[in-house]
CSV table of C-alpha atoms in Angstrom, one decimal:
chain,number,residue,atom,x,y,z
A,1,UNK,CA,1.5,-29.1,-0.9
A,2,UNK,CA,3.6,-29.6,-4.1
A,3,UNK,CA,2.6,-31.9,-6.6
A,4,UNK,CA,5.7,-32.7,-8.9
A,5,UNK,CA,4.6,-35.1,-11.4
A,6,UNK,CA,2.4,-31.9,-12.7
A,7,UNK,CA,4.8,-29.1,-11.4
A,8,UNK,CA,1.9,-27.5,-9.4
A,9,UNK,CA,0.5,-26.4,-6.3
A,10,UNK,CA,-1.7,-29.8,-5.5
A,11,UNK,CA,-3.4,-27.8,-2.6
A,12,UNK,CA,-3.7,-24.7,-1.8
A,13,UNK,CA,-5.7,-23.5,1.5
A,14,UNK,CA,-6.4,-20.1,2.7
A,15,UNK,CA,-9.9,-19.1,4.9
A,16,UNK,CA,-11.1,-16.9,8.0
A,17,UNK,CA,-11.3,-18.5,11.2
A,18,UNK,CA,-14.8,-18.7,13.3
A,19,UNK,CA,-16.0,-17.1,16.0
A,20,UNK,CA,-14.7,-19.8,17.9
A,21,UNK,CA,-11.1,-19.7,16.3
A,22,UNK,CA,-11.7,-22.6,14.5
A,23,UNK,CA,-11.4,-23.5,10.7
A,24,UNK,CA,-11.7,-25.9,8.2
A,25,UNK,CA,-9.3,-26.2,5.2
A,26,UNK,CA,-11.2,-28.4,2.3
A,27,UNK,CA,-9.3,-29.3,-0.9
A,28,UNK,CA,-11.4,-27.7,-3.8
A,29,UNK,CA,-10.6,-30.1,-6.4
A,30,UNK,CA,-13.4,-32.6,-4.9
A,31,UNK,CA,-16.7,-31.8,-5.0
A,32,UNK,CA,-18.7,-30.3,-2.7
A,33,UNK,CA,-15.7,-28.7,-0.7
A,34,UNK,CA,-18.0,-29.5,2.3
A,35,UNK,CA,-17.4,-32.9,2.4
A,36,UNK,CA,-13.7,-33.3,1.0
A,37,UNK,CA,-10.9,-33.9,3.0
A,38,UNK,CA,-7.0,-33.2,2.8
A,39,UNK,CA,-4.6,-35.2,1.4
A,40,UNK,CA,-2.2,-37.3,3.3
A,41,UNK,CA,0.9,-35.3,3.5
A,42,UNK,CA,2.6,-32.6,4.8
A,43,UNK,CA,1.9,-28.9,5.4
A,44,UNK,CA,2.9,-25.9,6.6
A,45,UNK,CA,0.6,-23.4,8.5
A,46,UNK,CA,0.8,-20.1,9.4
A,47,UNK,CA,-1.6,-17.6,10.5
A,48,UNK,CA,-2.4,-14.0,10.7
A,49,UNK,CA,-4.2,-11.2,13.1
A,50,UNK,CA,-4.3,-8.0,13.1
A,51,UNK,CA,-2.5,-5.9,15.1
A,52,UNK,CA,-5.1,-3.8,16.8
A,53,UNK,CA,-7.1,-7.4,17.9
A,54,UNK,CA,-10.3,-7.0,15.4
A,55,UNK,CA,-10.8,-10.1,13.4
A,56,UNK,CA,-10.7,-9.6,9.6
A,57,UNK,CA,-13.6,-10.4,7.7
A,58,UNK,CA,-14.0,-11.7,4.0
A,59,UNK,CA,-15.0,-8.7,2.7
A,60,UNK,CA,-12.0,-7.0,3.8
A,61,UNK,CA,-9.7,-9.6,2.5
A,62,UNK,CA,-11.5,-9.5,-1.0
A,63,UNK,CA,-11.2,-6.0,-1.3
A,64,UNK,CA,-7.5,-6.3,-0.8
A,65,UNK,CA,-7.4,-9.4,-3.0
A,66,UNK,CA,-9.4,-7.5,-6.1
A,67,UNK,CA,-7.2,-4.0,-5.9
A,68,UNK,CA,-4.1,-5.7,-5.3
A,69,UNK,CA,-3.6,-4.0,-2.0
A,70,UNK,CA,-1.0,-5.9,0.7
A,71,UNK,CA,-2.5,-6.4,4.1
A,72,UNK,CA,-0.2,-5.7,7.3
A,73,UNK,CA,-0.7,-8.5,9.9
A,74,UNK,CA,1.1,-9.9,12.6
A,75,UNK,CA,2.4,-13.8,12.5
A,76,UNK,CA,0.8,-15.3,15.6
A,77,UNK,CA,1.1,-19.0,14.6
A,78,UNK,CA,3.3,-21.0,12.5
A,79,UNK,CA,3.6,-24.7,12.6
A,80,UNK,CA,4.1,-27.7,10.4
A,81,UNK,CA,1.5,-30.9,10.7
A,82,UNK,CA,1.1,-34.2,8.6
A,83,UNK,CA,-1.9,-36.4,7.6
A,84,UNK,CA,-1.3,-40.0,7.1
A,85,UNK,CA,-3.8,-42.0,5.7
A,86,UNK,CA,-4.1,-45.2,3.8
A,87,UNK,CA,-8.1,-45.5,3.6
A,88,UNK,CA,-10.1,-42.8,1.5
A,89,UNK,CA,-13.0,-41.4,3.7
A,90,UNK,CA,-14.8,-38.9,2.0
A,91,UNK,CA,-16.6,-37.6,4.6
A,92,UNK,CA,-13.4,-37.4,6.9
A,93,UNK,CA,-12.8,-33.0,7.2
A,94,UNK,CA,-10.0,-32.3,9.5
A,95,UNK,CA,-10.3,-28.9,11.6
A,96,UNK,CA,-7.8,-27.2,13.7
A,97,UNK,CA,-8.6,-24.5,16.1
A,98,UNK,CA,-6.5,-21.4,16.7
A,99,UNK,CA,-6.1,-19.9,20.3
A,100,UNK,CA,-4.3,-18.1,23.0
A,101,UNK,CA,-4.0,-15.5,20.3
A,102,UNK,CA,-4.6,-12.7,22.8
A,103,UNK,CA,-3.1,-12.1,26.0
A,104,UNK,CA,-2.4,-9.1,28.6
A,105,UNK,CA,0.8,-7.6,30.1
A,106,UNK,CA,1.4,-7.2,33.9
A,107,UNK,CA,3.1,-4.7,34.7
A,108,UNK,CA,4.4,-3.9,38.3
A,109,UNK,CA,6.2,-0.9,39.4
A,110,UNK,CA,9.1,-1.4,42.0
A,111,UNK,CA,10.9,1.9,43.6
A,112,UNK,CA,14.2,0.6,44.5
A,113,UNK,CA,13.8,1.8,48.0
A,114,UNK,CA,9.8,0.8,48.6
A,115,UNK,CA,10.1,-2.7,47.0
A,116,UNK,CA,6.2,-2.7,45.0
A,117,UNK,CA,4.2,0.8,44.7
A,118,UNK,CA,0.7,1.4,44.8
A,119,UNK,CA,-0.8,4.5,43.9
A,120,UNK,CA,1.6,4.8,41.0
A,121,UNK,CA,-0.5,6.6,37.7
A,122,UNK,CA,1.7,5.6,34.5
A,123,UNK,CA,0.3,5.2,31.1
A,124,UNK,CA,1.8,2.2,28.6
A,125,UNK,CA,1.6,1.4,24.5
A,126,UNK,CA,2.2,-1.8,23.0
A,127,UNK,CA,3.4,-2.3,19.7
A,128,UNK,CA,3.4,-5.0,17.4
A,129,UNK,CA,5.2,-6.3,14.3
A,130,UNK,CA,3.0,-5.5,11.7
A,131,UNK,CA,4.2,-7.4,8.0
A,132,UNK,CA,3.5,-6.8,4.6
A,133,UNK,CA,1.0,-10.0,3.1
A,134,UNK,CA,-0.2,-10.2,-0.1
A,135,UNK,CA,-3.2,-12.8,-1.4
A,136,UNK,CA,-3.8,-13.2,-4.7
A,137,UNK,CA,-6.1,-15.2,-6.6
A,138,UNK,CA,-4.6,-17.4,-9.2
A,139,UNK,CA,-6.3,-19.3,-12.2
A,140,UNK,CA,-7.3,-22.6,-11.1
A,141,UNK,CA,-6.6,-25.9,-13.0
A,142,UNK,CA,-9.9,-27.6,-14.9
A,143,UNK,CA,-9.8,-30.0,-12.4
A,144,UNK,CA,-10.2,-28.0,-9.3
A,145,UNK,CA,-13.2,-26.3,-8.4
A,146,UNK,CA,-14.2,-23.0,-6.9
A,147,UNK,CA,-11.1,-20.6,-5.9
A,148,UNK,CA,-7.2,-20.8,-5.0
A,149,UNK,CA,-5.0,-18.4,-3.8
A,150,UNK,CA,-1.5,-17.6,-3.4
A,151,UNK,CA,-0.2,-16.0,-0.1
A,152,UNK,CA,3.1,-14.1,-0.3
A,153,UNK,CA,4.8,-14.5,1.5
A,154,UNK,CA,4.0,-17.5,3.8
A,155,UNK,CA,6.1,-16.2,6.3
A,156,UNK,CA,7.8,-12.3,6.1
A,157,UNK,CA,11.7,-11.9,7.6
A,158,UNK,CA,11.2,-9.3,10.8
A,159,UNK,CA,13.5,-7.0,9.1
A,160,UNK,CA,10.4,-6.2,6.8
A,161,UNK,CA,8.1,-6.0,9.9
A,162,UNK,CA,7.6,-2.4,11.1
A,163,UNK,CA,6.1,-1.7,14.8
A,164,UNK,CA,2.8,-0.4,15.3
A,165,UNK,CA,1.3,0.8,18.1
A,166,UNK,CA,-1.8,-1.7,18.8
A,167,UNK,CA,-3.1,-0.9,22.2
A,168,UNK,CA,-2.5,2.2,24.5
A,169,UNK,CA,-4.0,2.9,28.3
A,170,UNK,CA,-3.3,4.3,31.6
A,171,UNK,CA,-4.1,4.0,35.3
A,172,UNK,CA,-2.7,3.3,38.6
A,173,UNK,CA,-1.6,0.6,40.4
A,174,UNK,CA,-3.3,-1.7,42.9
A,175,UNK,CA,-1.8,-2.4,46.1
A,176,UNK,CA,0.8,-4.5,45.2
A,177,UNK,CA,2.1,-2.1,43.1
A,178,UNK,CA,0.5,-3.9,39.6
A,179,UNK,CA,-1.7,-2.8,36.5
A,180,UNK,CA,-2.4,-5.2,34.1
A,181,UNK,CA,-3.0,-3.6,30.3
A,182,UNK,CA,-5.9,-4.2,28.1
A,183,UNK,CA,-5.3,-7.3,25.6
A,184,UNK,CA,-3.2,-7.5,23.0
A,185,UNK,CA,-2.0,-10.0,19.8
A,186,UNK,CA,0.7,-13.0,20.6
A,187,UNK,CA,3.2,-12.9,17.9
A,188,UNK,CA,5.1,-16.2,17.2
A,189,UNK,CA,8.9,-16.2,17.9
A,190,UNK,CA,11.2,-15.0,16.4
A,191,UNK,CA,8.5,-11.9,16.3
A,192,UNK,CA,7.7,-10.0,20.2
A,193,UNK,CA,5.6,-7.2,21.3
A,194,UNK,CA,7.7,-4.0,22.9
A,195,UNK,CA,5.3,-2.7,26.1
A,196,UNK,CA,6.7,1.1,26.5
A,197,UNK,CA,5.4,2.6,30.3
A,198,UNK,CA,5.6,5.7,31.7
A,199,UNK,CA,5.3,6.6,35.1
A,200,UNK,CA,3.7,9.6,35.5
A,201,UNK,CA,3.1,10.5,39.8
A,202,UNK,CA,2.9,8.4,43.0
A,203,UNK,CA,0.1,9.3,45.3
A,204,UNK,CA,-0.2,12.3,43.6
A,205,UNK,CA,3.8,13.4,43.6
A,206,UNK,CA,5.2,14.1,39.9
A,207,UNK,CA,7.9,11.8,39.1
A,208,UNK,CA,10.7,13.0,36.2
A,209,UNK,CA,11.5,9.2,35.5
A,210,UNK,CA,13.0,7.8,32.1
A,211,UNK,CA,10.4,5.6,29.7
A,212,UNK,CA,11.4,2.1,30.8
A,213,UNK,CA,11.0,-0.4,27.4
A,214,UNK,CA,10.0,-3.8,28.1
């Protein structure tokens, strides 16, 4: 949130979700942050995983934030909401829970003259759109207490995304002809995974096929 009488960030969130996906954004100029509450306006969310599906932890982000390094992550939400309120409740804490972050690919292999094969070995790689993010930690005003940041930027352009393979496996399909891949990160539109597959024998009987992309 923009505060223009000052000409400053009013509110600035950034935190780690739970084990449970969940997290709570607190505005630091109130004190204790655990009982403050957001103020009524509008905001603009996006958030970050990592491509290979392990959760970061603060001590990872820290590092990054105290050598400057940038972090390559992969948008998997982005989303606007507002708060509206006309009665201060201190104790009010709003909390928004992330999910469906992770997903699987099934993938069925159809010979044009068989309809769905079993017995087919292949192996398969997905990649993700991994994008440069830097946090840094910026002075905070007198008023505020405890830590802001500044995340840059909010969200990257895919033309400065590069792909990175985040899962790989291989195995053979089930008797309808389908093998469903080990899980994977959702990113948001306009960002997609690329699932490359190649099919390797059927019931033992090398096949020279082309890698199809998906």
């Amino acid at each position: 949130m923009f505060d223009q009488p000052t000409m400053g960030n009013e509110f600035l969130g950034f935190n780690v979700t739970g084990t449970d996906g969940s997290i709570t954004p607190v505005d630091y100029r109130i004190y204790p942050p655990a009982t403050s509450q957001l103020p009524p306006t509008n905001y603009y969310l996006v958030a970050y995983y990592a491509a290979n599906g392990t959760p970061l932890t603060w001590q990872e982000i820290q590092q990054a934030i105290s050598s400057h390094s940038t972090l390559y992550l992969v948008p998997v939400f982005e989303n606007t909401f507002s708060i509206q309120r006309t009665v201060t409740a201190t104790e009010a804490i709003e909390s928004f829970t992330l999910s469906n972050i992770l997903t699987t690919a099934n993938i069925v292999v159809v010979l044009s003259s068989f309809g769905p094969a079993p017995g087919v070995t292949l192996s398969y790689s997905v990649s993700e759109p991994e994008c440069p993010v830097t946090i840094t930690a910026i002075s905070p005003a007198s008023t505020i207490v405890g830590y802001t940041y500044s995340v840059t930027p909010l969200m990257p352009s895919p033309s400065v995304c590069k792909p990175v393979t985040a899962v790989t496996g291989s195995g053979t399909t089930n008797a309808q002809g389908q093998i469903t891949t080990t899980t994977f990160v959702t990113p948001v539109a306009p960002f997609a995974a690329q699932v490359t597959i190649t099919v390797q024998s059927w019931k033992g009987i090398p096949l020279a096929t082309p890698t199809p992309t998906t």
